[in-house]
mmCIF file of N, CA and C in Angstrom:
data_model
loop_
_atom_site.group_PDB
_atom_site.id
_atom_site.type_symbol
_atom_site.label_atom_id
_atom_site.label_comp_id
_atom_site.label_asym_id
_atom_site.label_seq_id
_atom_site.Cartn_x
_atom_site.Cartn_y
_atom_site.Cartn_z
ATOM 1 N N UNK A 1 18.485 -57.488 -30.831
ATOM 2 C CA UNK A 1 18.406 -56.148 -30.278
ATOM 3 C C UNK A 1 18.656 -56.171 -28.770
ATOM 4 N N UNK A 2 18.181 -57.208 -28.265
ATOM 5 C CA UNK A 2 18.194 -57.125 -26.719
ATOM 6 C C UNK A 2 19.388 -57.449 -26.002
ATOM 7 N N UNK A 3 20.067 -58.368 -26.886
ATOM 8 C CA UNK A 3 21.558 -58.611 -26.788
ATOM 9 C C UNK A 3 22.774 -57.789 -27.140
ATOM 10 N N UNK A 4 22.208 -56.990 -27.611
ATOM 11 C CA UNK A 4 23.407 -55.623 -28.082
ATOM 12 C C UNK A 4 22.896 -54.557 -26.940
ATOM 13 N N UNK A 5 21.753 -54.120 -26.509
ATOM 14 C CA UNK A 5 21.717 -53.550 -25.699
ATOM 15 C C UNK A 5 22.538 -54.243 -24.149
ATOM 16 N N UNK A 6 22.173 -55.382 -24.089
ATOM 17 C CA UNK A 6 22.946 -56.335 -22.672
ATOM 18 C C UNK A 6 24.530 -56.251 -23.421
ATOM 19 N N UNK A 7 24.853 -56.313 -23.979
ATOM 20 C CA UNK A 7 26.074 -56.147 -24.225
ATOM 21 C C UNK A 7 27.094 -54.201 -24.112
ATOM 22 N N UNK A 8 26.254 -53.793 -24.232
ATOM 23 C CA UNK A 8 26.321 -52.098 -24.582
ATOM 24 C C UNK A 8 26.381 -51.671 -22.802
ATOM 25 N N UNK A 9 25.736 -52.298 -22.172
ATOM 26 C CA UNK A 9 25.160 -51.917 -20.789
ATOM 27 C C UNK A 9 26.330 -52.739 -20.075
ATOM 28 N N UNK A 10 26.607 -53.856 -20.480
ATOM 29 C CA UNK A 10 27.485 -54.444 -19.537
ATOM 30 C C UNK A 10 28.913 -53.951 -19.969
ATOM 31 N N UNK A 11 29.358 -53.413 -20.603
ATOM 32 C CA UNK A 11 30.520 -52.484 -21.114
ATOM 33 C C UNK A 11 30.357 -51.508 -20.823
ATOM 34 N N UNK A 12 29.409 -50.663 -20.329
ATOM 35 C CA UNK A 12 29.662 -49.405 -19.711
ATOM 36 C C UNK A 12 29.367 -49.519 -18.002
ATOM 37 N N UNK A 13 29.122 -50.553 -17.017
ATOM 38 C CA UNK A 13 29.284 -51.191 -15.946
ATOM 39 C C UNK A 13 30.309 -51.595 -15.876
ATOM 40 N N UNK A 14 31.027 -52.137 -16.725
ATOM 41 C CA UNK A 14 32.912 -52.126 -17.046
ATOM 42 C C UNK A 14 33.274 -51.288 -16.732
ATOM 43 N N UNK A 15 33.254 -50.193 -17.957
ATOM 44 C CA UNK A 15 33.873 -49.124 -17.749
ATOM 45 C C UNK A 15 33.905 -48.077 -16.412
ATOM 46 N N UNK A 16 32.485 -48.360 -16.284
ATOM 47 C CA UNK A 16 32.004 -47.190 -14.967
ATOM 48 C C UNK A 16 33.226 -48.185 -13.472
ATOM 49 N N UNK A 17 32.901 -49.533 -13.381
ATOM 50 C CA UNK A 17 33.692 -49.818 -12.298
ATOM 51 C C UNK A 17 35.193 -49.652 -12.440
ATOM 52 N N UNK A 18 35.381 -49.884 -13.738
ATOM 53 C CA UNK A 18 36.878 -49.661 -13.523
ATOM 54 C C UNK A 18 37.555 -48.523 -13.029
ATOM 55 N N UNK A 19 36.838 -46.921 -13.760
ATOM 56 C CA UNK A 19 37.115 -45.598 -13.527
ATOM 57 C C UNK A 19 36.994 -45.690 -11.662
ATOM 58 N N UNK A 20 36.048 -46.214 -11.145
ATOM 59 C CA UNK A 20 35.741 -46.141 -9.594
ATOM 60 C C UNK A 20 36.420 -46.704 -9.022
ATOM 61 N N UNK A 21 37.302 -48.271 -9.774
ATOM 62 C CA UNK A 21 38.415 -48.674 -9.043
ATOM 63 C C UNK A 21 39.626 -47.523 -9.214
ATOM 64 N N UNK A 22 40.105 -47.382 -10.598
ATOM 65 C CA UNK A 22 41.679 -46.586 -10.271
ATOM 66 C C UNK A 22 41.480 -45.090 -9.782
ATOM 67 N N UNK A 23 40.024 -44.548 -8.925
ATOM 68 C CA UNK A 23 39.838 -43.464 -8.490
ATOM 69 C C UNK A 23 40.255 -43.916 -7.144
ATOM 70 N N UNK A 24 39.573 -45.061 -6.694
ATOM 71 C CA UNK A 24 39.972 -45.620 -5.080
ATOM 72 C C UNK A 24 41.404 -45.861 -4.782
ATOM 73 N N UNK A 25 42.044 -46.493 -5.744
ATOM 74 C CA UNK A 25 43.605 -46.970 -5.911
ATOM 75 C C UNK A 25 44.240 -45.725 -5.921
ATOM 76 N N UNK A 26 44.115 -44.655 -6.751
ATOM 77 C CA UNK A 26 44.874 -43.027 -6.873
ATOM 78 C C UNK A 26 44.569 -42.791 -5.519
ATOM 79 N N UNK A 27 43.039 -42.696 -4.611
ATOM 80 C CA UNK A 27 43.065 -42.571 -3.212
ATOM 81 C C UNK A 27 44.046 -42.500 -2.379
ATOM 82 N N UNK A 28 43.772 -43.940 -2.222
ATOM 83 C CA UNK A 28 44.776 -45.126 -1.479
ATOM 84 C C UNK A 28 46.589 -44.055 -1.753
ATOM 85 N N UNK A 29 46.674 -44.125 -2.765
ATOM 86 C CA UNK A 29 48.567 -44.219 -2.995
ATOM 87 C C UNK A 29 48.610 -43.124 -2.770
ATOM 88 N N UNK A 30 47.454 -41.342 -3.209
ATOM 89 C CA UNK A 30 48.048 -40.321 -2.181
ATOM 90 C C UNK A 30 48.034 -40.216 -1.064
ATOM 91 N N UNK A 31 46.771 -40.924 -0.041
ATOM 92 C CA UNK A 31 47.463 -41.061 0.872
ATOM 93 C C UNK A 31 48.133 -41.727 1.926
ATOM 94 N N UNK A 32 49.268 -43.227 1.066
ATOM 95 C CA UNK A 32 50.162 -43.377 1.545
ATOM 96 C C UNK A 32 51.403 -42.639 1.572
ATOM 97 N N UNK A 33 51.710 -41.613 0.087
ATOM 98 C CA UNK A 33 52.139 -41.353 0.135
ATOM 99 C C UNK A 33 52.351 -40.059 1.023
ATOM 100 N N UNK A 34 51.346 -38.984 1.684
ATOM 101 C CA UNK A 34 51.652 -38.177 2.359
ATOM 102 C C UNK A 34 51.379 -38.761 3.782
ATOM 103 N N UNK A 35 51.363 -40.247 3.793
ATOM 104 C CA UNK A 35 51.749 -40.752 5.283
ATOM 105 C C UNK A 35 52.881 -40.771 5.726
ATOM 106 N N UNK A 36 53.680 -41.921 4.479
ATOM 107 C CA UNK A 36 55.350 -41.416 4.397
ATOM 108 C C UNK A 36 56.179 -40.302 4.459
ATOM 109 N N UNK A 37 55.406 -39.603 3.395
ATOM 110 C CA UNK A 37 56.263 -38.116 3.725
ATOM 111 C C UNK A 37 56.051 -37.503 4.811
ATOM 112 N N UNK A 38 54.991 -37.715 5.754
ATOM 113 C CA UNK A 38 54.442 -37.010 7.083
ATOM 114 C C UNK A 38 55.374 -37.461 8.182
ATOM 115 N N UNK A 39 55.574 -38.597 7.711
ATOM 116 C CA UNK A 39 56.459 -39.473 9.163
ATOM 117 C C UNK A 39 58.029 -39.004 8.852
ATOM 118 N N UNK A 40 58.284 -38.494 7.386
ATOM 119 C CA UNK A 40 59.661 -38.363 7.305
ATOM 120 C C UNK A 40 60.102 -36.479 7.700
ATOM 121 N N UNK A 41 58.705 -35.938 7.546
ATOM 122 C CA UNK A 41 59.503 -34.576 7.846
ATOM 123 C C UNK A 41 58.683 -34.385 9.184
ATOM 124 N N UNK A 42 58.196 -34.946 10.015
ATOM 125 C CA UNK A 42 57.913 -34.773 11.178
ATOM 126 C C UNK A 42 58.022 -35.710 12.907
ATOM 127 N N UNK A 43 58.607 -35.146 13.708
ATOM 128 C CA UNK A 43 59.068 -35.768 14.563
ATOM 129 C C UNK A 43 58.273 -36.541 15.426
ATOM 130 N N UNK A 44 58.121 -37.471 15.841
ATOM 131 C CA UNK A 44 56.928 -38.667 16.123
ATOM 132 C C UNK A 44 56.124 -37.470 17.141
ATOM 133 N N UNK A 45 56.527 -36.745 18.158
ATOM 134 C CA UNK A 45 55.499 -36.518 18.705
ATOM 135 C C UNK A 45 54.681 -35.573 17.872
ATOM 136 N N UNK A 46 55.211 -34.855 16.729
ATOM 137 C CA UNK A 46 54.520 -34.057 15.890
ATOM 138 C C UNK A 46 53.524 -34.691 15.034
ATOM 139 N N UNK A 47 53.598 -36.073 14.785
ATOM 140 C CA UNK A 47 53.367 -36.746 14.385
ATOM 141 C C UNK A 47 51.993 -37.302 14.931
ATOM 142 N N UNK A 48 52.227 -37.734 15.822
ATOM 143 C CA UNK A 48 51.176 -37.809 17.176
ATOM 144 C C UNK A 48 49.855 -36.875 17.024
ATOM 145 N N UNK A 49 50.188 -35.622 17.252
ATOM 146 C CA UNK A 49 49.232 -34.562 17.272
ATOM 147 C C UNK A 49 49.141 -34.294 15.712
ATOM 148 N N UNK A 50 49.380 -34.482 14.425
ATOM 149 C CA UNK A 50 48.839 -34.886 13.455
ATOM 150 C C UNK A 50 47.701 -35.652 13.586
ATOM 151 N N UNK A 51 47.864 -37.170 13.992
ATOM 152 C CA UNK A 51 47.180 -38.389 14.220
ATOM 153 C C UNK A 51 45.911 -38.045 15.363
ATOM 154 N N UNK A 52 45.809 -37.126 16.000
ATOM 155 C CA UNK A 52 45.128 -36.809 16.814
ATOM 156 C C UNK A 52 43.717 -36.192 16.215
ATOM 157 N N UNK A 53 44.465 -35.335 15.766
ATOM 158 C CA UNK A 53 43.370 -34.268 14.901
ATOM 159 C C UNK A 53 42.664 -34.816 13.776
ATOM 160 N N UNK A 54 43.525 -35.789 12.815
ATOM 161 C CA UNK A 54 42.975 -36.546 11.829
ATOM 162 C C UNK A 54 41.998 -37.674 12.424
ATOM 163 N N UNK A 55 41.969 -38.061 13.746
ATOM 164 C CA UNK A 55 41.136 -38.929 14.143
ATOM 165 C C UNK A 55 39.778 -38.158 14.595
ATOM 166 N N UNK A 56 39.971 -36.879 15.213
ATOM 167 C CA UNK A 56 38.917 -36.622 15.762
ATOM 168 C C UNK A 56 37.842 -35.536 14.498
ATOM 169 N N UNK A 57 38.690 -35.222 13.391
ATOM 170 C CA UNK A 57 38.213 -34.656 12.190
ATOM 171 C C UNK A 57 37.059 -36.007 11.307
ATOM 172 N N UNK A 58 38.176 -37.096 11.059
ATOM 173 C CA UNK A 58 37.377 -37.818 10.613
ATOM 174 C C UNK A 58 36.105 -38.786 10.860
ATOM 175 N N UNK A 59 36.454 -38.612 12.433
ATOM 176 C CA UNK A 59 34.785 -39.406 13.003
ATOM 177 C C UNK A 59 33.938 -37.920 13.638
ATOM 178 N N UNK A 60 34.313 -36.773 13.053
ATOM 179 C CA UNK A 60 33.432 -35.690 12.984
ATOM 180 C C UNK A 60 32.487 -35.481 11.615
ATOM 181 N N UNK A 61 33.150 -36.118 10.436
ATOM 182 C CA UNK A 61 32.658 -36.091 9.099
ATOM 183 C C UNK A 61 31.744 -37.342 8.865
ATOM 184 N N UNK A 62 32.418 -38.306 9.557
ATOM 185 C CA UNK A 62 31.508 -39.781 9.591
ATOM 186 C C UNK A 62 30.360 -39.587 10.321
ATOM 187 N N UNK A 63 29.937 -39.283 11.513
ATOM 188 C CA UNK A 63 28.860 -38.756 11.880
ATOM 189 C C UNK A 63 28.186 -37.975 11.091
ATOM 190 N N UNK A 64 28.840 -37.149 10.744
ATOM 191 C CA UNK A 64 28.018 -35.762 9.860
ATOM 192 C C UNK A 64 27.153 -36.051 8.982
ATOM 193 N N UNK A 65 27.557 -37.361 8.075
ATOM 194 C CA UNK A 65 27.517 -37.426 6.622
ATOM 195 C C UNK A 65 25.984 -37.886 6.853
ATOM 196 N N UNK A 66 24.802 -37.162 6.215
ATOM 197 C CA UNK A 66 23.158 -37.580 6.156
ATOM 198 C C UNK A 66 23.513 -37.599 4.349
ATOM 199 N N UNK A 67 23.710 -38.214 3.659
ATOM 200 C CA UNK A 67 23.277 -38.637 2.014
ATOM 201 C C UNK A 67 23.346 -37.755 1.487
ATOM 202 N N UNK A 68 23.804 -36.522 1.623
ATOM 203 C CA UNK A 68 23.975 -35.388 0.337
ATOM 204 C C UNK A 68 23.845 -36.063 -0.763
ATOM 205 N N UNK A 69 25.291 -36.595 -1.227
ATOM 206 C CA UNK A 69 26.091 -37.109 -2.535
ATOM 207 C C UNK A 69 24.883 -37.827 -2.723
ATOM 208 N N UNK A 70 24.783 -39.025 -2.083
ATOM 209 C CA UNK A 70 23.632 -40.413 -2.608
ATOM 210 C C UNK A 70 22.513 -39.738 -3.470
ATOM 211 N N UNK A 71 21.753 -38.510 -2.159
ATOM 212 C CA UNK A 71 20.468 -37.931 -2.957
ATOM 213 C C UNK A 71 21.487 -37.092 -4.278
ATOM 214 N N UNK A 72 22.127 -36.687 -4.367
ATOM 215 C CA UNK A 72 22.156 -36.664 -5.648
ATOM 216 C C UNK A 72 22.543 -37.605 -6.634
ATOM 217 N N UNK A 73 23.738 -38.206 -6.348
ATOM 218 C CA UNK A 73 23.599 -39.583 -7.843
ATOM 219 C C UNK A 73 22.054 -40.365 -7.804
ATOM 220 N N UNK A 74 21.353 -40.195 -6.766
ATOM 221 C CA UNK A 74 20.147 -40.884 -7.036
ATOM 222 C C UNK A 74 18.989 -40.167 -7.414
ATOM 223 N N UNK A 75 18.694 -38.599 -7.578
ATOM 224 C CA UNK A 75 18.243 -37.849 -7.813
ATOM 225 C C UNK A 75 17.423 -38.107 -9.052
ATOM 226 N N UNK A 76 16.012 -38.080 -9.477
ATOM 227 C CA UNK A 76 15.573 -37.986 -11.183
ATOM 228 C C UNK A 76 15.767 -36.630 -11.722
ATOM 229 N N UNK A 77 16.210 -35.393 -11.118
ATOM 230 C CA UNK A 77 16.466 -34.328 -11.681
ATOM 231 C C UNK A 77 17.789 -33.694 -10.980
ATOM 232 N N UNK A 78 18.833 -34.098 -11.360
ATOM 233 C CA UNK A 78 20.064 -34.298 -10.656
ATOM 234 C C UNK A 78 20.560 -32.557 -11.487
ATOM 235 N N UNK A 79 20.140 -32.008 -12.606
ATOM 236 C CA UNK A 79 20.484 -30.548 -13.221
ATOM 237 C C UNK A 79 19.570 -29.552 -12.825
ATOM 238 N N UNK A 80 18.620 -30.104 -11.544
ATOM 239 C CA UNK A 80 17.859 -28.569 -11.450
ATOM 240 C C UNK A 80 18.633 -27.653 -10.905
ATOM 241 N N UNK A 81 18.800 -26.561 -10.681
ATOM 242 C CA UNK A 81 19.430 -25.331 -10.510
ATOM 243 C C UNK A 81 18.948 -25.886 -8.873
ATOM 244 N N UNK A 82 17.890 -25.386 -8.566
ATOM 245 C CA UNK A 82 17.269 -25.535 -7.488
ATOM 246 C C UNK A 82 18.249 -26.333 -6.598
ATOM 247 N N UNK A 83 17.649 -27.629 -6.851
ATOM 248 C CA UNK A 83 18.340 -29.079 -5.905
ATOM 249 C C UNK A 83 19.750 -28.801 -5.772
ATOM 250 N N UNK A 84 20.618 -28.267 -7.294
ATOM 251 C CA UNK A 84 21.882 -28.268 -6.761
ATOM 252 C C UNK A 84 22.229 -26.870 -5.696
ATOM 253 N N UNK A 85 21.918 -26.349 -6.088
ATOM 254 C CA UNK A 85 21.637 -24.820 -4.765
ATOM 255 C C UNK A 85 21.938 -25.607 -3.652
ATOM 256 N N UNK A 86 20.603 -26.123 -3.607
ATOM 257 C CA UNK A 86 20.261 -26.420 -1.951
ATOM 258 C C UNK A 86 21.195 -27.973 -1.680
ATOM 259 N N UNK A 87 21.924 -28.776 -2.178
ATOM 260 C CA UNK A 87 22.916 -29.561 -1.858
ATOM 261 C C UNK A 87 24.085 -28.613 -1.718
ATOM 262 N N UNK A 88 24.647 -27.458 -2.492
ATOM 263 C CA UNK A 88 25.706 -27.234 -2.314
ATOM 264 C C UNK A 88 25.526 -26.131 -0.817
ATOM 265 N N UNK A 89 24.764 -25.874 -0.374
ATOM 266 C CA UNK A 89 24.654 -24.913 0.745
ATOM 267 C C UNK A 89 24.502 -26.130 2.008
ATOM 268 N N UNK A 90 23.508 -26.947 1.552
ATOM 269 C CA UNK A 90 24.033 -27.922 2.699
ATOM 270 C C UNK A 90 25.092 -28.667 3.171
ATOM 271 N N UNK A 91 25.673 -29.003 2.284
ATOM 272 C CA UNK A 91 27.366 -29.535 2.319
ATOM 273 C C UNK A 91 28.468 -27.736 2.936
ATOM 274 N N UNK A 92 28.163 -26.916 2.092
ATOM 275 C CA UNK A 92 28.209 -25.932 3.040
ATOM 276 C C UNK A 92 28.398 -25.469 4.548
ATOM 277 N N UNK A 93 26.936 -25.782 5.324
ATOM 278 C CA UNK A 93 26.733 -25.884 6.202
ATOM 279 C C UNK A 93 27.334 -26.973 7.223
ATOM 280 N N UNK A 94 27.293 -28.066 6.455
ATOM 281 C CA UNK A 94 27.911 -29.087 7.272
ATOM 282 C C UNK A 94 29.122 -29.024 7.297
ATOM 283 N N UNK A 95 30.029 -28.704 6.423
ATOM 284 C CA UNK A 95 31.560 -28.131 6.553
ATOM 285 C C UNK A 95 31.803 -26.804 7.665
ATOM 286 N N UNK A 96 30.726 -26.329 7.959
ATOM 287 C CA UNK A 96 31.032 -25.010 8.600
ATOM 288 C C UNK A 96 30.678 -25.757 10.309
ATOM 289 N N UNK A 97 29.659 -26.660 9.699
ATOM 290 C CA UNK A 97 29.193 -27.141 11.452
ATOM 291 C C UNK A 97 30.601 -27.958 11.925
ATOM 292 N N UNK A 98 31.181 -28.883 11.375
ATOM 293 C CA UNK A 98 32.563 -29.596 11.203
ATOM 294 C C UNK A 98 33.499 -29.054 12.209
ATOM 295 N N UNK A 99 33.969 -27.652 10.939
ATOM 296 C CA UNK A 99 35.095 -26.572 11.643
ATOM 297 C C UNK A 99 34.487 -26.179 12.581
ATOM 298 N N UNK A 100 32.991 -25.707 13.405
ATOM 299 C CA UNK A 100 32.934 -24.956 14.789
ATOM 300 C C UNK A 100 33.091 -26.403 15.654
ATOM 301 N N UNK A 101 32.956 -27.834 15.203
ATOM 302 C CA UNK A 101 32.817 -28.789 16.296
ATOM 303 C C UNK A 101 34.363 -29.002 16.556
ATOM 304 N N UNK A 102 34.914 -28.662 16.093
ATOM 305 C CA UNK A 102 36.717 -29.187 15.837
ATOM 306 C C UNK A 102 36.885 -28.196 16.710
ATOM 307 N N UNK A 103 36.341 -26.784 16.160
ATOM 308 C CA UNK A 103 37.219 -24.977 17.017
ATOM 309 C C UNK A 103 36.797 -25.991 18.543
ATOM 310 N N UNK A 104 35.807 -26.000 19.076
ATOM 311 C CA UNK A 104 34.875 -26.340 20.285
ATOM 312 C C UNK A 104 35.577 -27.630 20.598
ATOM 313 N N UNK A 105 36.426 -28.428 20.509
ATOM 314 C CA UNK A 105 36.847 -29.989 20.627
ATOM 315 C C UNK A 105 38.185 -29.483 21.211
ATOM 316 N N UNK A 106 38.817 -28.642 20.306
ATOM 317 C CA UNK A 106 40.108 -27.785 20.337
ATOM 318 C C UNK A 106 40.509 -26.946 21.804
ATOM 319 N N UNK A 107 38.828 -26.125 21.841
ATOM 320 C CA UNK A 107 39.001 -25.131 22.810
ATOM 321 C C UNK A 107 38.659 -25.753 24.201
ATOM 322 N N UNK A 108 37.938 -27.228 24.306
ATOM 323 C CA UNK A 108 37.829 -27.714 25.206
ATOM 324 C C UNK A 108 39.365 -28.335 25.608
ATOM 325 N N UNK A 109 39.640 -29.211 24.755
ATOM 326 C CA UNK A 109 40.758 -29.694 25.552
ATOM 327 C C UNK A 109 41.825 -28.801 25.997
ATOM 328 N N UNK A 110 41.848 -27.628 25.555
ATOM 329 C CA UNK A 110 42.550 -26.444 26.086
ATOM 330 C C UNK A 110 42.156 -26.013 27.077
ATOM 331 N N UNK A 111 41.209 -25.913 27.977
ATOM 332 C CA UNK A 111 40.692 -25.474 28.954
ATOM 333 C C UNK A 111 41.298 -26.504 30.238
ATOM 334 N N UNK A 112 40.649 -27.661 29.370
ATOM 335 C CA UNK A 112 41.335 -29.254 30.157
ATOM 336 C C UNK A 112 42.552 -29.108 31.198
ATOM 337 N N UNK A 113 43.088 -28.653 29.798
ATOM 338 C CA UNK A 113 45.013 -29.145 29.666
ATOM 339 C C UNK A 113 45.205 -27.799 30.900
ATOM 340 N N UNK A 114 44.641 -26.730 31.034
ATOM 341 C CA UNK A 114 45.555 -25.103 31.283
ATOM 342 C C UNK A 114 45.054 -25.635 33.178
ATOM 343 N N UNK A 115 43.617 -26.067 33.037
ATOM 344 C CA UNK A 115 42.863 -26.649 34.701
ATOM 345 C C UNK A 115 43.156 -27.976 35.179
ATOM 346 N N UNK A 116 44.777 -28.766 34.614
ATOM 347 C CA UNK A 116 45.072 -30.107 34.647
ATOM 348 C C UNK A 116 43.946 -31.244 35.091
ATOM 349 N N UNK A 117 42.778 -30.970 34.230
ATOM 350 C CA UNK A 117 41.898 -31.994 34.177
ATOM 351 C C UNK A 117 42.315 -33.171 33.521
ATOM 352 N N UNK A 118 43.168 -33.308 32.484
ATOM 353 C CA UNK A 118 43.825 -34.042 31.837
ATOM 354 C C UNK A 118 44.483 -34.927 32.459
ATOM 355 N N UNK A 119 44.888 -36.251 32.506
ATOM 356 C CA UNK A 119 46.034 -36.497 33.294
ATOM 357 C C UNK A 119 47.405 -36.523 32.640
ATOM 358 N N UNK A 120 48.331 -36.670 33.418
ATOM 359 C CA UNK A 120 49.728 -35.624 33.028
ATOM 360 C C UNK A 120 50.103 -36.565 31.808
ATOM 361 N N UNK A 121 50.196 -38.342 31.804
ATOM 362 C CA UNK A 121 50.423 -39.169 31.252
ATOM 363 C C UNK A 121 49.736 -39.665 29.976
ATOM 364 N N UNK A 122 48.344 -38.926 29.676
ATOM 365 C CA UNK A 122 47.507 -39.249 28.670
ATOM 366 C C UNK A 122 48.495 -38.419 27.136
ATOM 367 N N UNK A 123 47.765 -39.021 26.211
ATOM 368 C CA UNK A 123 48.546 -37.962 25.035
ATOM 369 C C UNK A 123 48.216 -37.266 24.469
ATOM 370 N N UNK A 124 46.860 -36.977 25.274
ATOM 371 C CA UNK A 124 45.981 -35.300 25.306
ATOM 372 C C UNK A 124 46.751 -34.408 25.631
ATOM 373 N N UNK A 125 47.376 -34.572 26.580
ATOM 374 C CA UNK A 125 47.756 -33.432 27.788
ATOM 375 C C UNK A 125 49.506 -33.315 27.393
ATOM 376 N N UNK A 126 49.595 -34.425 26.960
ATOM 377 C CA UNK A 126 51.404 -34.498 26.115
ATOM 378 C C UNK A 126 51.304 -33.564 24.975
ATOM 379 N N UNK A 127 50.585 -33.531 23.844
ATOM 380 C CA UNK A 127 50.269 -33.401 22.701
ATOM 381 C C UNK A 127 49.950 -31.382 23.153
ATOM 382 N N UNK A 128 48.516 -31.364 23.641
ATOM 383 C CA UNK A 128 48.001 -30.350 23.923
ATOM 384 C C UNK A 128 49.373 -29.281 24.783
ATOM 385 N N UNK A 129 49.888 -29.721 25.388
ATOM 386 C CA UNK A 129 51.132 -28.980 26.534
ATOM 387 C C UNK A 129 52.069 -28.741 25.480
ATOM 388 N N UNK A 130 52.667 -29.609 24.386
ATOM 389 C CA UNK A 130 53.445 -29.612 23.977
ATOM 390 C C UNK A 130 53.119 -28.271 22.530
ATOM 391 N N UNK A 131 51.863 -28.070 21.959
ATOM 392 C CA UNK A 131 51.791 -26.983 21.695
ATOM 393 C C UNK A 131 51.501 -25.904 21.816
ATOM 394 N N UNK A 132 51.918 -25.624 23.455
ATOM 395 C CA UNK A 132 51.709 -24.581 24.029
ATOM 396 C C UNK A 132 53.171 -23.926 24.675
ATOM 397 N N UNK A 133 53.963 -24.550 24.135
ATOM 398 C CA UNK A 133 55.146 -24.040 24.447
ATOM 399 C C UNK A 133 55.776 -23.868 23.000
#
Protein backbone atom coordinates (compact mmCIF):
# COMPACT_ATOMS: atom_id res chain seq x y z
CA UNK A 1 0.00 0.00 0.00
CA UNK A 2 2.66 2.40 0.90
CA UNK A 3 4.49 1.75 -2.22
CA UNK A 4 1.70 2.45 -4.61
CA UNK A 5 0.93 5.46 -2.83
CA UNK A 6 5.07 6.52 -3.20
CA UNK A 7 4.69 5.54 -6.54
CA UNK A 8 1.21 7.49 -7.34
CA UNK A 9 2.86 10.67 -5.62
CA UNK A 10 6.06 10.47 -7.38
CA UNK A 11 4.18 10.44 -10.85
CA UNK A 12 2.23 13.25 -10.16
CA UNK A 13 5.63 15.37 -8.97
CA UNK A 14 6.51 14.18 -12.58
CA UNK A 15 3.85 15.32 -14.01
CA UNK A 16 3.37 18.57 -11.97
CA UNK A 17 7.29 19.45 -12.87
CA UNK A 18 7.12 18.73 -16.20
CA UNK A 19 3.81 20.98 -16.94
CA UNK A 20 6.09 23.86 -14.90
CA UNK A 21 8.98 23.10 -17.11
CA UNK A 22 7.23 23.45 -20.77
CA UNK A 23 5.25 26.53 -19.07
CA UNK A 24 8.87 28.18 -18.38
CA UNK A 25 10.24 26.99 -21.90
CA UNK A 26 6.72 28.45 -23.79
CA UNK A 27 7.95 31.62 -21.49
CA UNK A 28 11.30 31.77 -22.57
CA UNK A 29 10.48 31.26 -26.64
CA UNK A 30 7.60 34.05 -26.48
CA UNK A 31 9.72 36.14 -25.33
CA UNK A 32 12.51 35.60 -27.57
CA UNK A 33 10.47 35.68 -29.99
CA UNK A 34 8.94 39.25 -29.55
CA UNK A 35 12.64 40.26 -28.85
CA UNK A 36 13.40 39.40 -32.44
CA UNK A 37 10.50 40.72 -33.85
CA UNK A 38 11.03 44.00 -31.67
CA UNK A 39 14.55 44.51 -33.00
CA UNK A 40 13.26 43.79 -36.57
CA UNK A 41 10.40 46.32 -36.80
CA UNK A 42 12.03 48.87 -34.69
CA UNK A 43 14.87 51.21 -35.15
CA UNK A 44 17.68 50.77 -32.44
CA UNK A 45 17.01 54.01 -30.90
CA UNK A 46 13.29 52.96 -30.70
CA UNK A 47 14.49 50.15 -29.48
CA UNK A 48 16.43 51.73 -26.75
CA UNK A 49 13.43 53.48 -25.23
CA UNK A 50 11.59 50.10 -25.42
CA UNK A 51 14.57 48.69 -23.24
CA UNK A 52 14.25 51.59 -21.01
CA UNK A 53 10.80 51.28 -19.91
CA UNK A 54 10.97 47.45 -19.73
CA UNK A 55 13.81 47.93 -17.27
CA UNK A 56 12.35 50.40 -15.12
CA UNK A 57 8.69 48.47 -15.25
CA UNK A 58 10.30 45.36 -14.29
CA UNK A 59 12.38 46.30 -11.17
CA UNK A 60 9.05 48.25 -10.31
CA UNK A 61 7.16 44.75 -10.13
CA UNK A 62 10.24 43.04 -8.46
CA UNK A 63 10.11 45.33 -5.63
CA UNK A 64 6.40 45.25 -5.50
CA UNK A 65 5.96 41.61 -5.32
CA UNK A 66 5.00 40.85 -1.11
CA UNK A 67 3.69 36.83 -1.76
CA UNK A 68 0.25 37.27 -3.12
CA UNK A 69 0.55 34.08 -5.44
CA UNK A 70 2.76 32.03 -2.63
CA UNK A 71 -0.08 32.90 0.10
CA UNK A 72 -2.23 31.48 -2.14
CA UNK A 73 -0.72 28.14 -3.54
CA UNK A 74 0.12 27.86 0.13
CA UNK A 75 -3.16 28.76 1.49
CA UNK A 76 -5.35 25.71 3.58
CA UNK A 77 -8.46 27.37 2.17
CA UNK A 78 -7.25 28.48 -1.19
CA UNK A 79 -11.63 28.45 -2.48
CA UNK A 80 -12.82 30.84 0.13
CA UNK A 81 -14.69 33.51 -1.66
CA UNK A 82 -13.33 35.77 0.97
CA UNK A 83 -9.36 35.20 0.61
CA UNK A 84 -9.80 35.17 -3.09
CA UNK A 85 -11.63 38.71 -2.96
CA UNK A 86 -9.07 40.08 -0.96
CA UNK A 87 -5.93 38.60 -3.16
CA UNK A 88 -7.55 39.69 -6.25
CA UNK A 89 -8.04 43.44 -5.02
CA UNK A 90 -4.64 43.36 -3.72
CA UNK A 91 -2.87 42.38 -6.85
CA UNK A 92 -5.30 45.02 -8.01
CA UNK A 93 -3.94 47.58 -6.06
CA UNK A 94 -0.50 46.78 -6.64
CA UNK A 95 -0.97 46.95 -10.45
CA UNK A 96 -2.55 50.34 -9.99
CA UNK A 97 0.37 51.41 -7.47
CA UNK A 98 2.91 50.07 -10.50
CA UNK A 99 1.13 52.27 -13.29
CA UNK A 100 1.06 55.64 -10.87
CA UNK A 101 5.00 54.77 -10.04
CA UNK A 102 5.83 54.43 -13.88
CA UNK A 103 3.09 57.76 -14.70
CA UNK A 104 5.50 59.57 -11.71
CA UNK A 105 9.07 57.97 -13.14
CA UNK A 106 7.72 59.16 -16.65
CA UNK A 107 6.64 62.61 -15.50
CA UNK A 108 9.82 63.10 -13.65
CA UNK A 109 12.20 62.49 -16.21
CA UNK A 110 10.15 64.84 -18.29
CA UNK A 111 10.52 67.64 -16.13
CA UNK A 112 14.40 66.60 -16.09
CA UNK A 113 14.75 66.49 -19.79
CA UNK A 114 12.39 70.10 -20.56
CA UNK A 115 14.96 71.91 -17.18
CA UNK A 116 18.21 70.10 -18.93
CA UNK A 117 18.91 68.46 -15.66
CA UNK A 118 19.72 65.51 -17.67
CA UNK A 119 22.94 65.52 -19.29
CA UNK A 120 22.79 66.02 -23.06
CA UNK A 121 24.90 62.63 -23.58
CA UNK A 122 23.03 60.25 -21.13
CA UNK A 123 20.23 58.01 -22.89
CA UNK A 124 17.69 59.53 -20.67
CA UNK A 125 17.81 62.75 -22.24
CA UNK A 126 18.50 61.01 -25.95
CA UNK A 127 15.56 58.70 -25.52
CA UNK A 128 13.26 61.25 -23.48
CA UNK A 129 14.12 64.38 -26.30
CA UNK A 130 13.73 62.06 -28.90
CA UNK A 131 10.03 61.51 -27.97
CA UNK A 132 9.27 64.77 -27.82
CA UNK A 133 9.71 65.64 -31.18
Amino acid sequence: MRERLSQWLGSRVLRATSWSLIGQLGTYAVRLFSTVLLTRLLVPADYGAVAIVMVVGTVLWLLSDVGIRASVLRSPHPEDPCFQNTAWTLQLLRGLAIGTATLAIALGLAAAQALAWLPSASAWAREIGRAHV
